[in-house]
PDB file of C-alpha atoms (C1' of nucleotides) in Angstrom:
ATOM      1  CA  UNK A  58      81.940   5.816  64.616  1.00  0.00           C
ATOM      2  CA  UNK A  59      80.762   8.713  67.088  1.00  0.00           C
ATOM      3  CA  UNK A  60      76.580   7.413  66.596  1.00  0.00           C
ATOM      4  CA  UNK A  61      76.646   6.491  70.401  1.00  0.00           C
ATOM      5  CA  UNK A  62      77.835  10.412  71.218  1.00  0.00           C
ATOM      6  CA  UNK A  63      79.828   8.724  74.147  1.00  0.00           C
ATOM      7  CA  UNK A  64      82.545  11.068  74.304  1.00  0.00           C
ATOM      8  CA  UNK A  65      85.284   9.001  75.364  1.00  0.00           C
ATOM      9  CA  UNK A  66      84.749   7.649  71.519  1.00  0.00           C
ATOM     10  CA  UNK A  67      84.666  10.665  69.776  1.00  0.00           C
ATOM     11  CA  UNK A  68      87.541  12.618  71.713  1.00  0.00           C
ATOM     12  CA  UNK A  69      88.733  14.824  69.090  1.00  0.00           C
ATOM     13  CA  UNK A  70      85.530  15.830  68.176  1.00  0.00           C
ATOM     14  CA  UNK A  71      84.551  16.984  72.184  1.00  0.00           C
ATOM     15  CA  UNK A  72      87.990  18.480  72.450  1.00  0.00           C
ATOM     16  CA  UNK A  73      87.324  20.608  69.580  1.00  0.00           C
ATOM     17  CA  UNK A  74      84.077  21.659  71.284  1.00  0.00           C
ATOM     18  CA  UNK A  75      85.555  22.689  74.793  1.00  0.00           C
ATOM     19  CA  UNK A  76      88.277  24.406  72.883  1.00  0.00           C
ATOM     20  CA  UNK A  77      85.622  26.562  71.402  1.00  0.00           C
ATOM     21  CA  UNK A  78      83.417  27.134  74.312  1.00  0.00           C
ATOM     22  CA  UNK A  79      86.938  28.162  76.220  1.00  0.00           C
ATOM     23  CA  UNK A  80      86.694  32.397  76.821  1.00  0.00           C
ATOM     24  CA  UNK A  81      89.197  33.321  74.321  1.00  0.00           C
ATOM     25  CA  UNK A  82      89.822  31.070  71.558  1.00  0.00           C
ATOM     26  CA  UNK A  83      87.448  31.906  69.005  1.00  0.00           C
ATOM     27  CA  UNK A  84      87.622  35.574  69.514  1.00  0.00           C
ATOM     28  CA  UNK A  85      91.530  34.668  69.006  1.00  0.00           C
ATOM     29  CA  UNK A  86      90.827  33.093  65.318  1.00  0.00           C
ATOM     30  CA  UNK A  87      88.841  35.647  64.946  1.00  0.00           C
ATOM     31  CA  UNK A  88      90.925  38.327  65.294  1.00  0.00           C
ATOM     32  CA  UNK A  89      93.796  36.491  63.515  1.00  0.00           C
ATOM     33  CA  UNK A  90      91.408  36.231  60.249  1.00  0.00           C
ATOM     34  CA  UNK A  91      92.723  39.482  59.988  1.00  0.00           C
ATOM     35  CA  UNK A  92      96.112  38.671  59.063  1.00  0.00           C
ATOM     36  CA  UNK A  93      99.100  38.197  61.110  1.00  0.00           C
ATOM     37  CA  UNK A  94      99.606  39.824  64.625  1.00  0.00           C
ATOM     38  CA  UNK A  95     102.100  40.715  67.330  1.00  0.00           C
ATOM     39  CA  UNK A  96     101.299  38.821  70.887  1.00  0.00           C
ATOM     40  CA  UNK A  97     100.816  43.287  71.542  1.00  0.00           C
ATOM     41  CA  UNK A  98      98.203  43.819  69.186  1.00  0.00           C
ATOM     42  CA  UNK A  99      96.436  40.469  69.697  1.00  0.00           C
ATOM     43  CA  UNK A 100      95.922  41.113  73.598  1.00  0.00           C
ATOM     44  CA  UNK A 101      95.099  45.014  72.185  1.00  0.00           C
ATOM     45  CA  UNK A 102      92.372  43.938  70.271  1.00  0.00           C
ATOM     46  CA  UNK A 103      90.671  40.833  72.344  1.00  0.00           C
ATOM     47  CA  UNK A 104      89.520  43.112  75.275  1.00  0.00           C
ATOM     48  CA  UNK A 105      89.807  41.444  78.524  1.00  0.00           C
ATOM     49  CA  UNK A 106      91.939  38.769  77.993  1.00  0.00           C
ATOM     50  CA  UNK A 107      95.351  38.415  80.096  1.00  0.00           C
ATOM     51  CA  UNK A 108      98.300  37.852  79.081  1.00  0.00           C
ATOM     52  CA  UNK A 109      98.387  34.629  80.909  1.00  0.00           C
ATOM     53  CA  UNK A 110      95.302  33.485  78.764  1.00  0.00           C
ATOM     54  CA  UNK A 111      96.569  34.700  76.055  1.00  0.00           C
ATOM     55  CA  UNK A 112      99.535  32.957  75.694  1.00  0.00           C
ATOM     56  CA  UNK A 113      98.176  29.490  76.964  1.00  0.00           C
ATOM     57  CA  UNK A 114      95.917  30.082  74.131  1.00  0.00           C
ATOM     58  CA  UNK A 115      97.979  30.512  71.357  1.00  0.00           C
ATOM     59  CA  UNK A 116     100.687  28.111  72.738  1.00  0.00           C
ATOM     60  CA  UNK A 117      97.170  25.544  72.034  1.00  0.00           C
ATOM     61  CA  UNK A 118      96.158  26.481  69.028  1.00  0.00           C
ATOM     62  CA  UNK A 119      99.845  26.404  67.792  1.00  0.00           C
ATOM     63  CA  UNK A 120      99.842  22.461  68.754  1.00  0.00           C
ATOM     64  CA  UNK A 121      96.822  22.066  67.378  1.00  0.00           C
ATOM     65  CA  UNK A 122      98.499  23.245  63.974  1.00  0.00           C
ATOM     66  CA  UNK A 123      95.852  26.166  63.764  1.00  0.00           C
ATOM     67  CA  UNK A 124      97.761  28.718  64.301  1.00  0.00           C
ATOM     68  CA  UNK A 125     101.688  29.311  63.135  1.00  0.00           C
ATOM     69  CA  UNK A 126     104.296  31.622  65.731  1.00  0.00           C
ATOM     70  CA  UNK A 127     107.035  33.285  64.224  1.00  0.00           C
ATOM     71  CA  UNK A 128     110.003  34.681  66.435  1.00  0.00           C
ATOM     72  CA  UNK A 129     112.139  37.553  64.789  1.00  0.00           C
ATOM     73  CA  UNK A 130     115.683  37.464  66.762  1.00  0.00           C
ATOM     74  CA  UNK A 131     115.366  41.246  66.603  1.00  0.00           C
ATOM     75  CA  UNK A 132     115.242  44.085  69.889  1.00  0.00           C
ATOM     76  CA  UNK A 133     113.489  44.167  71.561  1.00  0.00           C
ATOM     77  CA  UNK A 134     112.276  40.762  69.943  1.00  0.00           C
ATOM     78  CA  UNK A 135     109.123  40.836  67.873  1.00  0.00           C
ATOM     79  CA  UNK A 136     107.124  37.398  67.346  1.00  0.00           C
ATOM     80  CA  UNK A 137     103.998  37.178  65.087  1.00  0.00           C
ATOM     81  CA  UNK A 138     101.244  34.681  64.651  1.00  0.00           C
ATOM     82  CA  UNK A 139      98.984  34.160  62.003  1.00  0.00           C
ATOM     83  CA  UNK A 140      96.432  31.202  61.032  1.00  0.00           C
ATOM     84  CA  UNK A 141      97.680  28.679  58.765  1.00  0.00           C
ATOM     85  CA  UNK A 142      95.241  27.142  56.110  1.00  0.00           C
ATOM     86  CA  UNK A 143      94.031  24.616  58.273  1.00  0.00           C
ATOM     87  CA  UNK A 144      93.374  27.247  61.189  1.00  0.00           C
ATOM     88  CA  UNK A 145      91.145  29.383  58.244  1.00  0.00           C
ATOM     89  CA  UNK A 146      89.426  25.902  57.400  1.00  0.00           C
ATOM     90  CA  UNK A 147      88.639  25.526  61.229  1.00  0.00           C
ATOM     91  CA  UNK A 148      87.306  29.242  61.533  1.00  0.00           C
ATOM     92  CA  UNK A 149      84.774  28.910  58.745  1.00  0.00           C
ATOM     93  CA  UNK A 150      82.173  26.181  60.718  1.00  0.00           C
ATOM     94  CA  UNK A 151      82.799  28.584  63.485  1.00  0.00           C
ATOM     95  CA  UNK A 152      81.716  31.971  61.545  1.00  0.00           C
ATOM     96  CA  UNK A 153      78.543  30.181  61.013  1.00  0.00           C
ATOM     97  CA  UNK A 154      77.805  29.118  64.275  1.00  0.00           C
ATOM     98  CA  UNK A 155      78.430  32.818  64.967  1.00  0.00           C
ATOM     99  CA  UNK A 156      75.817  33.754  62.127  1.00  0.00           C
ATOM    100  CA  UNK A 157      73.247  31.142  63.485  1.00  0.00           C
ATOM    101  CA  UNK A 158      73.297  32.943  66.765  1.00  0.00           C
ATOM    102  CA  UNK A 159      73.363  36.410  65.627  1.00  0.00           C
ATOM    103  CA  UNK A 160      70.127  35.395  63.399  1.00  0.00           C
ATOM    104  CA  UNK A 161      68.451  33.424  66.358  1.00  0.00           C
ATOM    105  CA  UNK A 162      68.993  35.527  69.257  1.00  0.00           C
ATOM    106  CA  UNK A 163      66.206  37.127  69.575  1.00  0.00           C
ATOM    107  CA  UNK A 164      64.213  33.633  70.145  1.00  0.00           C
ATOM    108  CA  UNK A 165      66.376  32.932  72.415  1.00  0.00           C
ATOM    109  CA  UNK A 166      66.124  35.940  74.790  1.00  0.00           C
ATOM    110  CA  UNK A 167      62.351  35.498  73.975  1.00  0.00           C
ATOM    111  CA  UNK A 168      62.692  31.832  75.237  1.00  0.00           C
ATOM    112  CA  UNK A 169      64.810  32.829  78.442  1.00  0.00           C
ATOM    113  CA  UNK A 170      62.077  35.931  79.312  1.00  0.00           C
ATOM    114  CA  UNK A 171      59.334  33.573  79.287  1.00  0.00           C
ATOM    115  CA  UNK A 172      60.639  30.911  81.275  1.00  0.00           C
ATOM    116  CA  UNK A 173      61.721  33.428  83.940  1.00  0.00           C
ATOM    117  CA  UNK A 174      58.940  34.634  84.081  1.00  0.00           C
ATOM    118  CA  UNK A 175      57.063  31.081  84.428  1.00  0.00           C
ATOM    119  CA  UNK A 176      59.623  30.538  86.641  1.00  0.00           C
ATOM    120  CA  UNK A 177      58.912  33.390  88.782  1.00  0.00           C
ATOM    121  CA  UNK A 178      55.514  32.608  89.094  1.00  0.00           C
ATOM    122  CA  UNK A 179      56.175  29.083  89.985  1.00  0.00           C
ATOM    123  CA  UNK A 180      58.075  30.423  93.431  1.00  0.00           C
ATOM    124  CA  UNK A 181      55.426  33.081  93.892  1.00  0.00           C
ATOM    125  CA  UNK A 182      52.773  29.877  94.386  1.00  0.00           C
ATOM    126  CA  UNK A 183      54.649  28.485  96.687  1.00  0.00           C
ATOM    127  CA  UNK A 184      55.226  31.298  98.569  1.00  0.00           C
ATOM    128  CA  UNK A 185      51.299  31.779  98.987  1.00  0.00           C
ATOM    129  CA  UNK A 186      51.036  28.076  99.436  1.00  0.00           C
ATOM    130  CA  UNK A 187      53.883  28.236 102.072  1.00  0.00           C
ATOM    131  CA  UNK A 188      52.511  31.414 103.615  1.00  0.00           C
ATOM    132  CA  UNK A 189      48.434  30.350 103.397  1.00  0.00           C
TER     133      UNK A 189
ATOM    134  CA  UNK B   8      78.153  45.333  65.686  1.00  0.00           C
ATOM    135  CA  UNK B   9      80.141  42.853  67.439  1.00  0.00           C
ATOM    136  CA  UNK B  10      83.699  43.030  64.816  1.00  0.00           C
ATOM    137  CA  UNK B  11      85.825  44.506  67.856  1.00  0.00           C
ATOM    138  CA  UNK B  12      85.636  40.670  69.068  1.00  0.00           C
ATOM    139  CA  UNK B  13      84.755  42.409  72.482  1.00  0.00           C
ATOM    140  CA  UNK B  14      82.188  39.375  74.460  1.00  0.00           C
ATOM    141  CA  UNK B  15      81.279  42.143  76.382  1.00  0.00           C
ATOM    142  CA  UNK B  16      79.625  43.539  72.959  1.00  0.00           C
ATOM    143  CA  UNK B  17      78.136  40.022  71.837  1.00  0.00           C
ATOM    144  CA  UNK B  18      77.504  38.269  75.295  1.00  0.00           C
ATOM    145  CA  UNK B  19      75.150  36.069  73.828  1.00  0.00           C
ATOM    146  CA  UNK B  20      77.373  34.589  70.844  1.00  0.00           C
ATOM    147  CA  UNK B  21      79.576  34.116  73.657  1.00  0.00           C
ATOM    148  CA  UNK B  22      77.461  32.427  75.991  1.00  0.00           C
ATOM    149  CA  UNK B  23      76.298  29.797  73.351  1.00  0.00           C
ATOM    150  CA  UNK B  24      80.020  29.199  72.524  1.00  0.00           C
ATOM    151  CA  UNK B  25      80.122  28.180  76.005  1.00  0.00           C
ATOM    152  CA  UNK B  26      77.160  26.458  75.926  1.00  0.00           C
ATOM    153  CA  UNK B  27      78.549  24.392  72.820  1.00  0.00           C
ATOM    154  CA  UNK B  28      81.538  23.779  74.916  1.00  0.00           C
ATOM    155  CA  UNK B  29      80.234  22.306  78.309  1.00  0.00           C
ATOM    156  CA  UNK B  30      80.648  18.733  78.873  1.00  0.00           C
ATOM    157  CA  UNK B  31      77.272  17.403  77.822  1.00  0.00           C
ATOM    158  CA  UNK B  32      75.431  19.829  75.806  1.00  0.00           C
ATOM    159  CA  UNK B  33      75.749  18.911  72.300  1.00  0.00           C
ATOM    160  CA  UNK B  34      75.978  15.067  73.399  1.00  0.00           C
ATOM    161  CA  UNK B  35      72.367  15.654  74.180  1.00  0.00           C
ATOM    162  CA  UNK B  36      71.187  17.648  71.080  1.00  0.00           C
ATOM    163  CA  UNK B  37      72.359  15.363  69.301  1.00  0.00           C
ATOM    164  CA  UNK B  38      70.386  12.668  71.095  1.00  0.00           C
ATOM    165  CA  UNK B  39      67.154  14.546  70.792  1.00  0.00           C
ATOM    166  CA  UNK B  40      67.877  14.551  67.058  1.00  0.00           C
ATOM    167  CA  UNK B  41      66.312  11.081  67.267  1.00  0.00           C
ATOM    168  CA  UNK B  42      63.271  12.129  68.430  1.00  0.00           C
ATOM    169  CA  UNK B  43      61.137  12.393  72.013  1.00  0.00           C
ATOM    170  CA  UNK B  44      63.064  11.124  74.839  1.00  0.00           C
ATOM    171  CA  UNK B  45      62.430  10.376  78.567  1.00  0.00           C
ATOM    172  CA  UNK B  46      65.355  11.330  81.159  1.00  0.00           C
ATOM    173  CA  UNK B  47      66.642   8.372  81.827  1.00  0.00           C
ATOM    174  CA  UNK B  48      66.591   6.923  78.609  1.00  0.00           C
ATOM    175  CA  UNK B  49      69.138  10.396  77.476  1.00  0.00           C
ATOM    176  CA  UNK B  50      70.589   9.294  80.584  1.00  0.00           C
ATOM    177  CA  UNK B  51      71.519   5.602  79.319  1.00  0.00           C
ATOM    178  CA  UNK B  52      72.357   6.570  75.792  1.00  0.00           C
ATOM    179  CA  UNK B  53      74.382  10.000  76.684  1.00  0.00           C
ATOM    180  CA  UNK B  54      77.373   7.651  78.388  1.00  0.00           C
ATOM    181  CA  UNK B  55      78.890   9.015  81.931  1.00  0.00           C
ATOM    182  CA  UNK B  56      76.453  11.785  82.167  1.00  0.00           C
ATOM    183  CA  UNK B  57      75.280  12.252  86.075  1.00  0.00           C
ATOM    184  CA  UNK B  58      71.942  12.818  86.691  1.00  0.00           C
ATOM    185  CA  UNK B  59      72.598  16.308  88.242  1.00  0.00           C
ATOM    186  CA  UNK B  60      74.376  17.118  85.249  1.00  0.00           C
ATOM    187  CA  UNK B  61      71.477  15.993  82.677  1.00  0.00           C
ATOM    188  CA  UNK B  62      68.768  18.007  84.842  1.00  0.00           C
ATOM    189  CA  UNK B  63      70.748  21.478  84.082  1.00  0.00           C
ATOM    190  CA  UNK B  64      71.587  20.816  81.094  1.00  0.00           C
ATOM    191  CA  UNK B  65      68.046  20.425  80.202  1.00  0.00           C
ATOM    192  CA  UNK B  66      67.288  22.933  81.770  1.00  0.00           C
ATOM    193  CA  UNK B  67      69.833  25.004  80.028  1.00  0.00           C
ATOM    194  CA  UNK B  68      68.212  24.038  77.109  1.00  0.00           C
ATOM    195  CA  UNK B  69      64.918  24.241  78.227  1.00  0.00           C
ATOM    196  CA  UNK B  70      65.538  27.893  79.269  1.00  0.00           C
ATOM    197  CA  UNK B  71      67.153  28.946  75.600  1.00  0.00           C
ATOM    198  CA  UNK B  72      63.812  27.362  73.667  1.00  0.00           C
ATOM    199  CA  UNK B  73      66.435  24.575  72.343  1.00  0.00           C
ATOM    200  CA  UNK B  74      64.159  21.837  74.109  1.00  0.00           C
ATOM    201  CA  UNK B  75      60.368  21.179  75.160  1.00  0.00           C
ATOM    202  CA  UNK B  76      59.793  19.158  78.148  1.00  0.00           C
ATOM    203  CA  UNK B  77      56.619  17.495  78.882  1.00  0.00           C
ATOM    204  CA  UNK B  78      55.163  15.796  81.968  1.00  0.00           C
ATOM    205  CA  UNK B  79      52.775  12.891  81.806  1.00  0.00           C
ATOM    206  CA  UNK B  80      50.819  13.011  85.007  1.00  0.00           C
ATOM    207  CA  UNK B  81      51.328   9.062  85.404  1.00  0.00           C
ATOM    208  CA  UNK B  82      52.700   6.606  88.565  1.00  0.00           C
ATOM    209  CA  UNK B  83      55.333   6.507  88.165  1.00  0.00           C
ATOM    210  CA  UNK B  84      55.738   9.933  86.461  1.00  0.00           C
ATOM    211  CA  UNK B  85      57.244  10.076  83.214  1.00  0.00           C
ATOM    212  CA  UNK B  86      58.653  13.056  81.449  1.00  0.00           C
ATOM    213  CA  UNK B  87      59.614  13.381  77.354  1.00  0.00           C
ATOM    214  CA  UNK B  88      62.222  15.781  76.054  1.00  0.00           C
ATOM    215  CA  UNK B  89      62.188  16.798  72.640  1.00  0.00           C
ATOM    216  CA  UNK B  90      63.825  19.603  70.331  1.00  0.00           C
ATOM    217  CA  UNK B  91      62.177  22.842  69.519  1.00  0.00           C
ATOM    218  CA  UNK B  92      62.134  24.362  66.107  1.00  0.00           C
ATOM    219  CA  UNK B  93      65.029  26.523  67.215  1.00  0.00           C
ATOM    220  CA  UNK B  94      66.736  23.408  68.790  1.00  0.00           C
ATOM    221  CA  UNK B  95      66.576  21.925  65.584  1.00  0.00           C
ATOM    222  CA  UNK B  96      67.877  24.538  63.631  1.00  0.00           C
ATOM    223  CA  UNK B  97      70.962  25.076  66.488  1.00  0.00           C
ATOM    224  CA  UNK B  98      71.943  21.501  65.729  1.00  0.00           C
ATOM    225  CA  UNK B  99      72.479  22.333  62.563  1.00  0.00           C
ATOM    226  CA  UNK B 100      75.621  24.600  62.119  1.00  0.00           C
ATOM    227  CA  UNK B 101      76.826  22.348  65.486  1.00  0.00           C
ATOM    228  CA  UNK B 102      76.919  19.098  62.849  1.00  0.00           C
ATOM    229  CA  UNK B 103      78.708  20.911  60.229  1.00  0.00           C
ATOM    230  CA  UNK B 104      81.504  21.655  63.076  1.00  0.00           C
ATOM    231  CA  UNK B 105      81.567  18.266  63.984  1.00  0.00           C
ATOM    232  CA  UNK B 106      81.849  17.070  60.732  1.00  0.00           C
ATOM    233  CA  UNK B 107      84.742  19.575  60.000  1.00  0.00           C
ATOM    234  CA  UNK B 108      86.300  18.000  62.946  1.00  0.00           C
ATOM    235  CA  UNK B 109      85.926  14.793  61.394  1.00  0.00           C
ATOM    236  CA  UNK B 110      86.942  15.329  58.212  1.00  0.00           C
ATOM    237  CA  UNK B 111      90.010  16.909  59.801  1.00  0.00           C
ATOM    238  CA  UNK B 112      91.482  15.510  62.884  1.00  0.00           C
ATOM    239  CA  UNK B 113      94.127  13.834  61.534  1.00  0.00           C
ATOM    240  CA  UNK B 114      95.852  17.169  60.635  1.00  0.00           C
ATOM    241  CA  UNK B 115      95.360  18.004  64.230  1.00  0.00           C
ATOM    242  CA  UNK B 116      96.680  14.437  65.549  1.00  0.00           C
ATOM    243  CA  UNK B 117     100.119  15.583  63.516  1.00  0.00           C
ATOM    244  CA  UNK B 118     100.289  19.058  64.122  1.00  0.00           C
ATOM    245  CA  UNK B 119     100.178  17.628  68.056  1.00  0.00           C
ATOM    246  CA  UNK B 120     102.936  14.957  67.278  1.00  0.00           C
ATOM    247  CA  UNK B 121     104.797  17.371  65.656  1.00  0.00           C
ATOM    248  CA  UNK B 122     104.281  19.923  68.260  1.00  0.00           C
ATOM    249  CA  UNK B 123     105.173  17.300  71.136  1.00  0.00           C
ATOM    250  CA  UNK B 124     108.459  16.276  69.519  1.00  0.00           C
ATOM    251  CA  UNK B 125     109.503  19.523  69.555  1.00  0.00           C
ATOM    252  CA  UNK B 126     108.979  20.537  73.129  1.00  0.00           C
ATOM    253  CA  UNK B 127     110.436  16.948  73.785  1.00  0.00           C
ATOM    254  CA  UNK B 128     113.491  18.241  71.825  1.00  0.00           C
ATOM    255  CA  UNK B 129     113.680  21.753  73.801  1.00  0.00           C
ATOM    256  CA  UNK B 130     113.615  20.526  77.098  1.00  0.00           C
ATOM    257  CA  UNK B 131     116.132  17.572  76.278  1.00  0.00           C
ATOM    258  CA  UNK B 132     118.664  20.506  74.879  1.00  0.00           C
ATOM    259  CA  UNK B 133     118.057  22.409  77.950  1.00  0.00           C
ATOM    260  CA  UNK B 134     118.625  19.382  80.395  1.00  0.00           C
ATOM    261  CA  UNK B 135     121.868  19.069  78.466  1.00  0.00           C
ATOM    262  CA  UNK B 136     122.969  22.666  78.594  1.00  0.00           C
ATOM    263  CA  UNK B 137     122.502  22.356  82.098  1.00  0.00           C
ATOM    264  CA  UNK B 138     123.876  19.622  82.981  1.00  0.00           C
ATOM    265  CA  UNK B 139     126.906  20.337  80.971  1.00  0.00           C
TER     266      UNK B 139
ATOM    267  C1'  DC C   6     108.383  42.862  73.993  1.00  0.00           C
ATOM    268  C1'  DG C   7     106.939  38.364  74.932  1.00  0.00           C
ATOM    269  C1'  DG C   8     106.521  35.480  77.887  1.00  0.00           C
ATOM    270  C1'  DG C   9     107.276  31.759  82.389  1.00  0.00           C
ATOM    271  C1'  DA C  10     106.127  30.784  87.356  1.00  0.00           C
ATOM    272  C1'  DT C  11     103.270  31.336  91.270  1.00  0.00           C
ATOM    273  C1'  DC C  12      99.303  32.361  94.094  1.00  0.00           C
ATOM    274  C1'  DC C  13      94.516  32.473  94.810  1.00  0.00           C
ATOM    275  C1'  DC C  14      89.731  32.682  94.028  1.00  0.00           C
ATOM    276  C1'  DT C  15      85.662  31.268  91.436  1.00  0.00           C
ATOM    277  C1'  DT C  16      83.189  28.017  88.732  1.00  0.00           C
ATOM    278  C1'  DC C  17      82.250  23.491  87.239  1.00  0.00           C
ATOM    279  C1'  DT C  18      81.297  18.934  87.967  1.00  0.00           C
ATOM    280  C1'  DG C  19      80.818  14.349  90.234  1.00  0.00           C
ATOM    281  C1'  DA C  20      79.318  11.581  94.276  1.00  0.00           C
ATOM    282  C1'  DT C  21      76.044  10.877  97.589  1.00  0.00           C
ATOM    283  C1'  DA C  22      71.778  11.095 100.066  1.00  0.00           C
ATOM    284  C1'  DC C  23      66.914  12.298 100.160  1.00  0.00           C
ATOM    285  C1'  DT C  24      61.913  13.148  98.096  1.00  0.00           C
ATOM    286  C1'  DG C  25      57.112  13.460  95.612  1.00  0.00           C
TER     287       DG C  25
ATOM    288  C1'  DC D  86      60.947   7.782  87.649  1.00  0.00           C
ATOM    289  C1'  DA D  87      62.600  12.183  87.813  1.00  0.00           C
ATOM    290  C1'  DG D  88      64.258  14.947  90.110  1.00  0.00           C
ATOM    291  C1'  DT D  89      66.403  18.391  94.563  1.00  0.00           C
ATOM    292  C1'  DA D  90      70.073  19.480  98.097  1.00  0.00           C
ATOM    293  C1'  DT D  91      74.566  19.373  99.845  1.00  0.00           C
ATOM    294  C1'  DC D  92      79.408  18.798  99.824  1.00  0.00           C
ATOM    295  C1'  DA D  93      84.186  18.229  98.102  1.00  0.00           C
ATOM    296  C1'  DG D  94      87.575  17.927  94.582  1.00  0.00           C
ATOM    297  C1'  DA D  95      89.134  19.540  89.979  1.00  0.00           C
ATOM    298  C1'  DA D  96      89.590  22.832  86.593  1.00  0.00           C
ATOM    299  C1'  DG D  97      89.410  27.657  84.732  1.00  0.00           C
ATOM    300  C1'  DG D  98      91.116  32.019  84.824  1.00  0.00           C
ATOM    301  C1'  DG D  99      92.926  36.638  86.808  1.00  0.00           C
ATOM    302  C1'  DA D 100      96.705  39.273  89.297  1.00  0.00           C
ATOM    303  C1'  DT D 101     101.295  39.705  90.226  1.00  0.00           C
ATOM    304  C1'  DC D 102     106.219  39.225  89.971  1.00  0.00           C
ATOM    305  C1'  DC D 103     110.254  38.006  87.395  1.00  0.00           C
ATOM    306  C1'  DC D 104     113.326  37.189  83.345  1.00  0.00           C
ATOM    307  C1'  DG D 105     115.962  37.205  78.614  1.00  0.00           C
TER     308       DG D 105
END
DNA sequence: CGGGATCCCTTCTGATACTG
DNA sequence: CAGTATCAGAAGGGATCCCG
């Protein structure tokens, strides 16, 4: 099993988890939760992202079997993805990861002011220590 | 709110995502899960981990309130990291994703199989074209 | 419209050496 | 033991140009 949490035994598992902590792919899922969407209207709607990211994205979410691309032979030509059931499986785990945060955050800037701030006074000793 | 899927509008559900998808983070939550540890022993258990690596993690952690370190004033000096409350609770929704990853990676081992063959197939047709 | 290919810069991470 | 400091290679990601 993965008990040891080496990762060269679990490598699905810490693929999974750099996929997710990549810039774009879970505001991707996100946005596809939606409903289907032109490569246009995805790269629209996730602000930033290029369209080199963007397509290296989908291209691995569509191996991973999250995510389903359909071409339309029309012009100019129109192609649409969408999540398939086990890309709406994957993005539940991941909404509530989202919740935790959105619950928790405010501990967490709490956390990050205080040990700034420790931090800060930490230097400022050695500074007089350095300076005395 | 932060539905526009902007991470400029929810830059700290992004920067845990990130978090979540460094190298070592969750390796080492998930270690502290078993209780009070001292550096190197997280060091031994969390496999290929360097020791610059572990110190900012921990810190990382430290930082967020996910982890409480503690320094015995002994020769040789020994120092114990352990979860927070919040730390605790953060593991939590992380399991469940790892679990879903579990429970599902052999639809993502196919859909890459699948997904392989076919790019296999592509380029073979195109050597042919071009070579005919 | 939906990309592929290339260039380039930044960030991440590992190896190594040194310290209280 | 538990770090800090420095350096170099690898990977991530943006900008740009080109094509069917």
């Amino acid at each position: 099993m993965c008990s040891s949490f080496d990762p060269g035994k679990c490598p699905t598992v810490s693929e999974m988890l750099s996929r997710l902590g990549d810039k774009w792919t879970v505001l991707i899922i996100m946005v596809l939760r939606n409903g289907p969407q032109r490569f246009s209207d995805i790269k629209r709607t996730v602000v930033g992202v290029s369209q080199r990211m963007l397509t290296l994205t989908l291209r691995a979410l569509e191996r991973d079997g999250m995510v389903r691309r359909t071409v339309y032979a029309t012009v100019p030509p129109r192609v649409e993805y969408e999540l398939t059931e086990l890309g709406q499986s994957f993005s539940e785990p991941i909404q509530a990861f989202g919740g935790w945060v959105f619950e928790n955050y405010n501990q967490i800037h709490t956390a990050r002011a205080a040990f700034d701030a420790r931090s800060e006074a930490e230097r400022g000793n050695d500074k007089l220590i350095k300076i005395g």
